[in-house]
Coordinates of N, CA and C in Angstrom, one line a residue:
Chain F
Q1 N 51.2 106.2 88.1 CA 50.4 105.7 87.0 C 51.4 104.7 86.2
K2 N 50.7 103.9 85.6 CA 51.7 102.7 84.8 C 51.8 103.2 83.5
E3 N 52.8 102.9 82.8 CA 53.2 103.2 81.7 C 52.3 102.9 80.4
V4 N 51.6 101.8 80.9 CA 50.5 101.0 79.8 C 49.4 100.4 80.8
E5 N 48.2 100.8 80.4 CA 46.9 100.5 81.1 C 46.1 99.8 80.3
Q6 N 45.9 98.6 80.7 CA 44.7 97.9 80.1 C 43.6 97.4 80.9
D7 N 42.4 97.3 80.6 CA 41.3 97.0 81.5 C 41.4 95.6 81.4
P8 N 41.4 94.7 82.6 CA 41.5 93.5 82.9 C 40.2 92.5 82.6
G9 N 39.1 93.3 82.5 CA 37.8 92.9 82.2 C 37.6 91.8 83.4
P10 N 36.7 90.8 83.1 CA 36.6 89.9 82.2 C 35.5 90.6 81.1
L11 N 35.7 90.2 79.9 CA 34.7 90.6 78.8 C 34.1 89.3 78.3
S12 N 32.6 89.2 78.3 CA 31.8 88.1 77.6 C 30.9 88.6 76.9
V13 N 31.2 88.0 75.5 CA 30.3 88.3 74.4 C 29.9 86.8 73.7
P14 N 28.7 87.2 72.9 CA 28.2 86.0 72.2 C 29.1 85.8 71.2
E15 N 28.9 84.6 70.3 CA 29.6 84.3 69.4 C 29.1 84.9 68.1
G16 N 30.1 85.5 67.3 CA 29.8 86.3 66.1 C 29.6 87.9 66.5
A17 N 30.1 88.4 67.7 CA 30.1 89.5 68.0 C 31.4 90.3 67.6
I18 N 31.3 91.6 67.7 CA 32.7 92.3 67.3 C 33.3 92.8 68.8
V19 N 34.2 92.3 68.9 CA 35.0 92.6 69.9 C 36.2 93.9 69.8
S20 N 36.2 94.6 70.8 CA 37.0 96.0 70.9 C 37.9 95.7 72.3
L21 N 39.3 95.4 72.1 CA 40.1 95.5 73.2 C 40.8 96.8 73.0
N22 N 41.2 97.4 73.9 CA 42.2 98.6 74.0 C 43.2 98.6 75.4
C23 N 44.2 99.5 75.0 CA 45.3 100.1 75.8 C 45.4 101.5 75.7
T24 N 46.1 102.0 76.9 CA 46.3 103.6 76.8 C 47.9 103.4 77.2
Y25 N 48.7 104.5 76.7 CA 49.8 104.5 77.5 C 50.3 105.7 77.5
S26 N 51.5 106.0 78.2 CA 51.8 107.3 78.5 C 53.1 107.8 77.9
N27 N 54.0 106.6 77.3 CA 55.1 107.3 76.8 C 55.1 107.3 75.6
S28 N 55.3 108.8 74.7 CA 55.0 109.2 73.4 C 56.0 108.7 72.6
A29 N 57.2 108.2 73.3 CA 58.3 107.5 72.7 C 58.1 106.1 71.9
F30 N 56.8 105.7 72.6 CA 56.6 104.2 71.8 C 56.5 104.2 70.5
Q31 N 57.0 103.2 69.9 CA 56.9 103.2 68.4 C 56.5 101.5 68.1
Y32 N 56.7 100.8 68.6 CA 56.3 99.3 68.3 C 55.2 99.0 69.2
F33 N 53.9 98.4 68.5 CA 52.7 98.0 69.5 C 52.5 96.5 69.0
M34 N 52.2 95.8 69.9 CA 51.9 94.3 69.8 C 51.0 93.9 70.3
W35 N 49.9 92.9 69.8 CA 49.0 92.2 70.8 C 49.6 90.8 70.9
Y36 N 49.2 90.4 72.2 CA 49.5 88.9 72.4 C 48.3 88.3 72.6
R37 N 48.2 87.1 72.2 CA 47.0 86.0 72.8 C 47.8 85.0 73.6
Q38 N 46.9 84.8 74.7 CA 47.4 83.8 75.7 C 46.4 82.8 76.1
Y39 N 46.5 81.6 75.7 CA 45.4 80.7 76.3 C 45.8 80.2 77.7
S40 N 45.0 79.6 78.3 CA 44.8 79.0 79.5 C 46.5 78.4 79.6
R41 N 47.1 78.5 80.7 CA 48.3 77.5 81.2 C 49.2 77.4 80.0
K42 N 49.2 78.6 78.8 CA 50.1 78.4 77.9 C 50.7 79.9 77.8
G43 N 52.0 80.1 77.0 CA 52.7 81.0 76.8 C 52.0 82.2 76.0
P44 N 52.3 83.3 76.0 CA 51.7 84.2 75.0 C 52.3 84.2 73.8
E45 N 51.5 84.2 72.7 CA 51.7 84.3 71.4 C 51.4 85.5 70.4
L46 N 52.5 85.9 69.7 CA 52.2 87.2 69.0 C 51.1 87.0 68.1
L47 N 50.1 87.9 68.0 CA 48.9 88.1 67.2 C 49.2 89.0 66.1
M48 N 49.6 90.3 66.5 CA 49.4 91.4 65.7 C 50.5 92.3 66.1
Y49 N 51.2 93.0 65.1 CA 52.5 93.9 65.3 C 52.5 95.1 64.4
T50 N 52.3 96.3 64.9 CA 52.3 97.5 64.2 C 53.6 98.5 64.5
Y51 N 54.3 99.0 63.3 CA 55.3 99.9 63.9 C 54.5 101.4 63.6
S52 N 54.9 102.4 64.5 CA 54.3 103.7 64.6 C 52.6 103.7 64.5
S53 N 52.0 104.4 63.6 CA 50.7 104.7 63.6 C 50.0 104.0 62.3
G54 N 48.8 103.7 62.6 CA 48.0 103.2 61.4 C 47.3 102.3 61.8
N55 N 46.7 101.2 60.9 CA 46.0 100.3 61.0 C 46.7 99.1 60.2
K56 N 46.5 98.0 60.9 CA 47.0 96.8 60.1 C 45.7 95.5 60.6
E57 N 45.6 95.0 59.2 CA 44.4 94.0 59.4 C 45.4 92.6 58.9
D58 N 44.8 91.7 59.7 CA 45.1 90.2 59.3 C 43.8 89.2 59.7
G59 N 43.0 88.9 58.6 CA 42.0 87.8 58.6 C 40.8 88.8 59.5
R60 N 40.5 88.1 60.6 CA 39.3 88.8 61.5 C 40.0 89.8 62.3
F61 N 41.2 89.9 62.4 CA 41.9 90.9 63.4 C 42.2 92.2 63.0
T62 N 41.9 93.2 63.4 CA 42.5 94.5 63.0 C 43.1 95.4 64.5
A63 N 44.4 95.6 63.9 CA 44.9 96.3 65.1 C 44.8 97.9 64.7
Q64 N 44.7 98.8 65.5 CA 44.6 100.4 65.3 C 45.6 100.9 66.1
V65 N 46.5 102.0 66.0 CA 47.2 102.7 66.8 C 46.8 104.1 66.4
D66 N 46.2 104.9 67.7 CA 46.3 106.4 67.6 C 47.2 106.9 68.5
K67 N 48.5 107.5 67.8 CA 49.6 108.1 68.7 C 49.1 109.4 69.2
S68 N 48.2 110.2 68.5 CA 47.9 111.6 69.2 C 47.1 111.2 70.6
S69 N 46.3 110.2 70.5 CA 45.6 109.7 71.8 C 46.3 109.2 72.7
K70 N 47.3 108.5 72.1 CA 48.3 107.4 72.9 C 47.3 106.2 73.4
Y71 N 46.5 105.7 72.3 CA 45.5 104.6 72.5 C 45.6 103.7 71.4
I72 N 45.6 102.4 71.6 CA 45.9 101.3 70.8 C 44.6 100.5 70.8
S73 N 44.1 99.6 69.8 CA 43.0 99.1 69.6 C 43.2 97.5 68.9
L74 N 42.4 96.7 69.4 CA 42.5 95.2 68.8 C 40.9 95.0 68.3
F75 N 40.5 95.0 67.4 CA 39.3 94.6 66.9 C 39.2 93.0 66.2
I76 N 38.1 92.3 66.7 CA 38.2 90.9 66.3 C 36.6 90.9 65.7
R77 N 36.7 90.4 64.5 CA 35.2 90.6 64.0 C 34.8 89.1 64.0
D78 N 33.4 88.8 63.9 CA 32.9 87.6 63.9 C 33.6 86.7 64.9
S79 N 33.6 87.0 66.2 CA 34.1 86.2 67.4 C 33.7 84.8 67.4
Q80 N 34.7 83.9 67.7 CA 34.6 82.6 67.9 C 34.9 82.0 69.2
P81 N 34.5 80.8 69.9 CA 34.7 80.5 70.9 C 36.3 80.1 71.0
S82 N 36.8 79.8 70.0 CA 38.4 79.6 70.2 C 39.1 80.9 70.3
D83 N 38.4 82.1 70.3 CA 39.0 83.4 70.6 C 39.0 83.5 72.2
S84 N 38.5 82.6 73.0 CA 38.6 83.0 74.1 C 39.8 82.9 74.7
A85 N 40.5 83.8 75.4 CA 41.8 84.0 75.9 C 42.2 85.3 76.3
T86 N 43.1 85.4 77.0 CA 43.7 86.6 77.6 C 44.5 87.2 76.4
Y87 N 44.2 88.6 76.3 CA 44.9 89.5 75.3 C 45.8 90.3 75.9
L88 N 46.9 90.6 75.8 CA 48.0 91.4 76.1 C 48.7 92.3 75.3
C89 N 48.6 93.4 75.6 CA 49.2 94.5 74.7 C 50.5 94.7 75.1
A90 N 51.6 95.0 74.2 CA 52.8 95.4 74.6 C 53.4 96.5 73.6
M91 N 54.2 97.3 74.2 CA 55.0 98.3 73.4 C 56.3 98.6 74.0
S92 N 57.0 99.4 72.7 CA 58.4 99.5 72.9 C 58.8 100.5 72.3
V93 N 60.1 101.2 72.9 CA 60.5 102.3 72.1 C 61.4 102.0 70.8
Q94 N 61.8 102.9 70.0 CA 62.8 102.4 69.0 C 64.1 103.0 69.2
G95 N 65.0 102.0 68.8 CA 66.5 102.4 68.7 C 67.1 102.3 70.2
G96 N 68.4 102.1 70.3 CA 68.9 102.1 71.8 C 68.5 100.9 72.3
N97 N 68.1 101.2 73.5 CA 67.9 100.2 74.5 C 66.3 99.7 74.3
N98 N 65.9 99.1 73.0 CA 64.7 98.9 72.8 C 64.1 97.4 73.2
R99 N 65.2 96.9 74.2 CA 65.1 95.5 74.3 C 64.1 95.1 75.5
K100 N 63.4 95.9 76.0 CA 62.5 96.0 77.1 C 60.9 96.0 76.5
L101 N 60.0 95.1 76.5 CA 58.8 95.4 76.2 C 58.0 95.8 77.5
I102 N 56.8 96.8 77.2 CA 56.2 97.3 78.5 C 54.8 96.8 78.0
W103 N 54.3 95.9 79.2 CA 53.2 95.0 79.2 C 51.7 95.7 79.7
G104 N 50.7 95.3 79.1 CA 49.6 95.7 80.0 C 49.3 94.6 80.6
L105 N 48.3 94.3 81.8 CA 48.0 93.7 82.4 C 47.1 92.2 81.7
G106 N 46.6 92.6 80.6 CA 45.9 91.7 79.7 C 44.4 91.7 80.0
T107 N 43.4 91.3 78.9 CA 42.2 91.5 79.1 C 41.6 90.3 78.9
S108 N 40.8 89.6 79.7 CA 40.2 88.3 79.4 C 39.0 88.3 78.8
L109 N 38.7 87.7 77.8 CA 37.8 87.4 76.7 C 37.4 86.3 76.9
A110 N 35.9 86.0 76.9 CA 35.1 84.7 76.7 C 34.3 84.9 75.7
V111 N 33.9 84.0 74.7 CA 33.2 84.2 73.7 C 32.4 82.9 73.7
N112 N 31.2 83.1 73.9 CA 30.0 82.0 74.3 C 29.3 81.7 72.9
P113 N 29.3 80.4 73.1 CA 28.7 79.6 71.5 C 27.2 79.9 71.5
Chain R
D1 N 59.6 78.0 61.8 CA 59.0 78.8 62.9 C 59.8 78.8 64.2
V2 N 59.9 79.9 64.9 CA 60.8 80.0 66.1 C 60.2 79.2 67.2
K3 N 60.9 78.3 67.7 CA 60.8 77.5 69.2 C 61.5 78.0 70.2
V4 N 61.0 78.3 71.2 CA 61.5 78.3 72.6 C 61.0 77.2 73.6
T5 N 61.7 76.7 74.0 CA 61.7 75.4 74.7 C 61.9 75.7 76.3
Q6 N 61.1 75.4 77.2 CA 61.4 75.4 78.5 C 61.1 74.0 79.0
S7 N 62.3 73.8 79.9 CA 62.7 72.3 80.3 C 61.5 71.6 81.0
S8 N 60.7 72.2 81.7 CA 59.8 71.7 82.7 C 58.5 72.4 82.5
R9 N 57.4 71.8 82.5 CA 55.8 72.5 82.4 C 55.4 72.7 83.9
Y10 N 55.8 71.7 84.8 CA 55.3 71.8 86.0 C 56.6 71.3 86.9
L11 N 56.6 72.2 88.2 CA 57.8 71.7 89.2 C 57.3 72.0 90.4
V12 N 57.4 71.1 91.5 CA 57.3 71.3 93.0 C 58.5 71.0 93.7
K13 N 58.9 72.2 94.2 CA 60.2 72.5 95.1 C 59.9 72.6 96.6
R14 N 60.9 72.2 97.4 CA 60.8 72.6 98.8 C 61.3 73.9 99.1
T15 N 61.0 74.6 99.9 CA 61.5 75.8 100.5 C 63.0 75.6 101.1
G16 N 63.8 76.8 100.3 CA 65.2 76.6 100.5 C 66.0 76.0 99.5
E17 N 65.2 75.0 98.8 CA 66.2 74.2 97.6 C 66.6 75.4 96.4
K18 N 67.5 75.0 95.7 CA 67.9 75.6 94.7 C 67.2 75.2 93.3
V19 N 67.0 76.1 92.6 CA 66.0 75.6 91.3 C 66.4 76.3 90.4
F20 N 66.5 75.2 89.2 CA 66.9 75.8 87.9 C 66.1 75.5 87.0
L21 N 65.9 76.6 86.2 CA 64.7 76.6 85.1 C 65.6 76.7 83.7
E22 N 65.3 75.9 82.8 CA 66.1 76.2 81.8 C 65.3 76.4 80.5
C23 N 66.1 77.4 79.6 CA 65.2 77.6 78.3 C 65.9 77.7 77.1
V24 N 65.7 77.1 76.0 CA 66.4 76.9 74.7 C 65.6 77.6 73.7
Q25 N 66.5 78.3 72.9 CA 65.4 78.8 71.6 C 66.7 78.4 70.4
D26 N 65.8 78.4 69.1 CA 66.6 77.7 68.0 C 66.6 78.8 66.8
M27 N 66.4 79.8 67.5 CA 66.6 80.7 66.1 C 67.5 81.9 66.2
D28 N 68.9 81.4 67.0 CA 69.8 82.6 67.2 C 69.6 84.0 67.5
H29 N 68.4 84.3 68.2 CA 68.0 85.4 68.8 C 69.2 85.8 69.8
E30 N 69.6 87.2 69.7 CA 70.5 87.7 70.9 C 70.0 87.8 72.2
N31 N 68.5 88.3 72.1 CA 67.8 88.9 73.3 C 67.2 87.6 74.1
M32 N 67.2 87.3 75.0 CA 66.4 86.7 75.9 C 65.8 87.3 77.2
F33 N 64.8 86.6 77.7 CA 64.1 87.2 79.0 C 63.5 86.1 80.0
W34 N 63.8 86.3 80.9 CA 62.7 85.7 82.0 C 61.6 86.5 82.6
Y35 N 60.4 86.1 82.5 CA 59.3 86.9 83.3 C 58.6 85.8 84.4
R36 N 58.0 86.5 85.2 CA 57.2 85.7 86.0 C 55.8 86.4 85.7
Q37 N 54.6 85.5 86.0 CA 53.5 86.1 85.5 C 52.4 85.6 86.8
D38 N 51.8 86.5 87.4 CA 51.0 86.5 88.6 C 49.7 87.0 88.2
P39 N 48.5 86.5 88.9 CA 47.3 87.2 88.6 C 47.0 88.3 89.0
G40 N 46.5 89.2 88.2 CA 46.5 90.6 88.8 C 47.6 91.5 88.7
L41 N 48.9 90.8 88.5 CA 50.2 91.6 88.4 C 50.7 91.6 87.1
G42 N 50.2 90.6 86.1 CA 50.8 90.5 84.7 C 52.0 90.1 84.6
L43 N 52.7 90.4 83.2 CA 54.2 90.0 83.4 C 55.1 90.9 83.9
R44 N 56.0 90.1 84.6 CA 57.1 91.2 85.4 C 58.6 90.6 84.9
L45 N 59.3 91.4 84.5 CA 60.6 90.9 84.0 C 61.6 90.9 85.1
I46 N 62.1 89.7 85.2 CA 62.9 89.3 86.4 C 64.6 89.7 86.0
Y47 N 64.9 89.1 84.6 CA 66.2 89.4 84.0 C 66.0 89.3 82.6
F48 N 67.0 90.0 82.0 CA 67.1 89.8 80.5 C 68.9 89.7 79.8
S49 N 69.0 89.2 78.9 CA 70.2 89.0 78.3 C 70.4 89.2 76.9
Y50 N 71.3 90.1 76.5 CA 71.2 90.7 75.1 C 72.5 90.0 74.3
D51 N 73.2 89.3 74.9 CA 74.3 88.6 74.6 C 74.7 87.5 75.3
V52 N 75.7 86.4 75.1 CA 76.4 85.6 75.5 C 77.1 86.1 76.8
K53 N 76.7 85.8 78.2 CA 77.3 86.0 79.3 C 77.2 87.4 79.6
M54 N 76.2 88.0 79.2 CA 75.6 89.4 79.4 C 74.4 89.2 79.8
K55 N 74.1 90.1 81.1 CA 73.0 90.0 81.7 C 72.4 91.3 82.2
E56 N 71.1 91.8 82.2 CA 70.7 93.0 83.0 C 69.7 92.6 83.9
K57 N 69.4 93.2 85.2 CA 68.3 93.0 86.0 C 67.1 93.8 85.3
G58 N 65.8 92.7 85.8 CA 64.5 93.5 85.2 C 64.1 94.4 86.3
D59 N 62.6 93.9 86.4 CA 62.2 94.9 87.6 C 62.0 94.1 88.8
I60 N 61.9 92.7 89.0 CA 62.3 92.1 90.0 C 63.4 91.0 90.2
P61 N 64.6 91.5 90.2 CA 65.7 90.2 90.4 C 65.8 89.6 91.5
E62 N 65.2 90.4 92.7 CA 65.5 89.8 93.9 C 65.5 88.2 94.2
G63 N 66.3 87.6 94.6 CA 66.1 86.2 94.8 C 66.6 85.2 93.7
Y64 N 66.7 86.0 92.5 CA 66.8 85.3 91.5 C 68.3 85.6 90.7
S65 N 69.0 84.8 89.9 CA 70.0 84.9 89.2 C 70.0 84.0 87.9
V66 N 70.9 84.5 86.9 CA 70.6 84.2 85.7 C 71.9 83.3 85.1
S67 N 71.7 82.9 84.0 CA 73.3 82.1 83.3 C 72.8 82.2 81.8
R68 N 74.0 82.6 81.2 CA 73.9 82.5 79.8 C 75.1 82.2 79.0
E69 N 75.4 80.8 79.1 CA 76.7 80.4 78.4 C 77.0 80.3 77.2
K70 N 75.8 80.0 76.6 CA 75.7 79.7 74.9 C 74.6 80.6 74.5
K71 N 74.6 80.8 73.4 CA 73.6 81.9 72.7 C 72.2 81.5 73.0
E72 N 71.8 80.1 72.7 CA 70.4 79.5 72.6 C 70.2 79.2 74.1
R73 N 70.8 79.3 74.9 CA 70.3 78.7 76.2 C 70.5 79.9 77.3
F74 N 69.3 80.1 78.0 CA 69.2 81.1 79.0 C 68.7 80.5 80.4
S75 N 69.1 80.2 81.5 CA 69.0 79.6 82.6 C 68.7 80.6 83.7
L76 N 67.3 80.4 84.4 CA 66.9 81.2 85.6 C 67.1 80.4 86.8
I77 N 67.9 80.9 87.8 CA 68.2 80.2 89.0 C 67.5 80.7 90.3
L78 N 66.8 80.0 90.9 CA 66.3 80.4 92.2 C 67.1 80.0 93.3
E79 N 67.8 80.9 94.0 CA 69.2 80.5 94.9 C 68.9 80.0 95.9
S80 N 67.6 80.1 96.6 CA 67.0 79.6 97.9 C 65.4 79.8 97.8
A81 N 64.7 78.7 97.3 CA 63.2 78.9 97.0 C 62.4 79.3 98.0
S82 N 61.6 80.1 97.9 CA 60.7 80.7 98.9 C 59.2 80.4 98.4
T83 N 58.4 80.3 99.4 CA 56.6 80.4 98.8 C 56.6 81.4 97.8
N84 N 56.8 82.6 98.2 CA 56.4 83.8 97.4 C 56.8 83.6 96.0
Q85 N 58.0 82.6 95.7 CA 58.0 82.6 94.1 C 57.3 81.6 93.4
T86 N 56.2 81.1 94.3 CA 55.5 80.3 93.4 C 54.8 80.8 92.3
S87 N 54.8 80.6 91.1 CA 54.2 81.5 89.9 C 54.4 80.6 88.6
M88 N 53.8 81.2 87.5 CA 54.3 81.1 86.3 C 55.4 81.6 85.9
Y89 N 56.6 80.9 85.1 CA 57.6 81.7 84.8 C 57.6 81.2 83.1
L90 N 58.2 82.6 82.6 CA 58.0 82.4 81.1 C 59.3 82.8 80.6
C91 N 59.8 82.2 79.6 CA 61.2 82.7 78.8 C 60.6 83.1 77.8
A92 N 61.2 83.8 77.0 CA 61.2 84.4 75.6 C 62.5 84.8 75.2
S93 N 62.5 84.8 74.0 CA 63.6 85.1 73.1 C 62.9 86.3 72.0
R94 N 63.8 87.1 71.7 CA 63.6 88.5 71.0 C 63.9 88.7 69.6
Y95 N 63.1 89.0 68.4 CA 64.0 89.6 67.6 C 63.2 91.0 67.2
R96 N 64.3 92.1 67.1 CA 63.8 93.2 67.0 C 62.7 93.6 68.1
A97 N 61.6 93.8 67.9 CA 60.6 94.3 68.9 C 59.6 93.1 69.3
E98 N 59.8 91.9 68.4 CA 58.9 90.7 68.7 C 59.6 89.7 69.4
A99 N 58.7 89.6 70.5 CA 59.0 88.5 71.6 C 58.1 86.9 71.2
F100 N 59.2 86.1 71.4 CA 58.3 84.6 71.1 C 58.6 83.9 72.6
F101 N 57.6 83.3 73.1 CA 57.6 82.9 74.6 C 57.6 81.2 74.2
G102 N 58.3 80.7 75.1 CA 57.9 79.3 75.6 C 56.6 79.0 76.2
Q103 N 56.3 77.6 76.5 CA 55.1 77.4 77.2 C 54.9 77.7 78.7
G104 N 56.0 77.9 79.4 CA 55.9 78.5 80.6 C 56.1 77.2 81.4
T105 N 56.6 77.4 82.8 CA 57.0 76.4 83.8 C 56.1 76.8 85.3
R106 N 55.2 76.1 85.3 CA 54.5 76.2 86.8 C 55.2 75.8 88.0
L107 N 55.7 76.7 88.3 CA 56.5 76.4 90.0 C 55.7 76.4 91.1
T108 N 55.7 75.6 91.8 CA 54.9 75.6 93.3 C 56.1 75.4 94.4
V109 N 56.3 76.1 95.1 CA 57.3 76.3 96.1 C 56.7 75.7 97.5
V110 N 56.5 74.4 98.2 CA 56.1 74.2 99.4 C 56.8 74.4 100.6

């Protein structure tokens, strides 16, 4: 079993829809949770960053962490065609050798006009 | 803004060639990483470095080496390129838990 599981999709939604992207994980020591967005033929860029549990909101994007269920989510409200990309989750433990990020495989999202 | 620059966007090399991929970051980050990204396999860590002249193997180091002579520069070396090393190569630097990526180098080995 992989440490981080992410459904690769593809996910196709109409413009304006609410999108829910999810990752599950097995390592209860993870404390840092990140979402990256990657456009085709580009490097990933950090979208949201959450430490420990709870919610974080940034414009149309909301990140949620449920440590009891080992489950993280990214919600996109009022989705736009420009949101079409691959979304990767990443996680890390705290302290010590926290230099390695553990990655999901990424979910491909298409938002149709 | 953090900037991570990879020397080439696209490269085509022949089997057996020695290949150098260069990466430079401008934010004085201690940690730097090399990944490769393949469809269905996601991001896989090749090597990382947490200080000048320090390196550690990642999950798939075979066939690769690295060099970090200066803090801002981290080079990936393919000792003898093979067709199964055709891939997208991504360099990243990291501050705490946040990683910042370059644009990637699409390497094709023929």
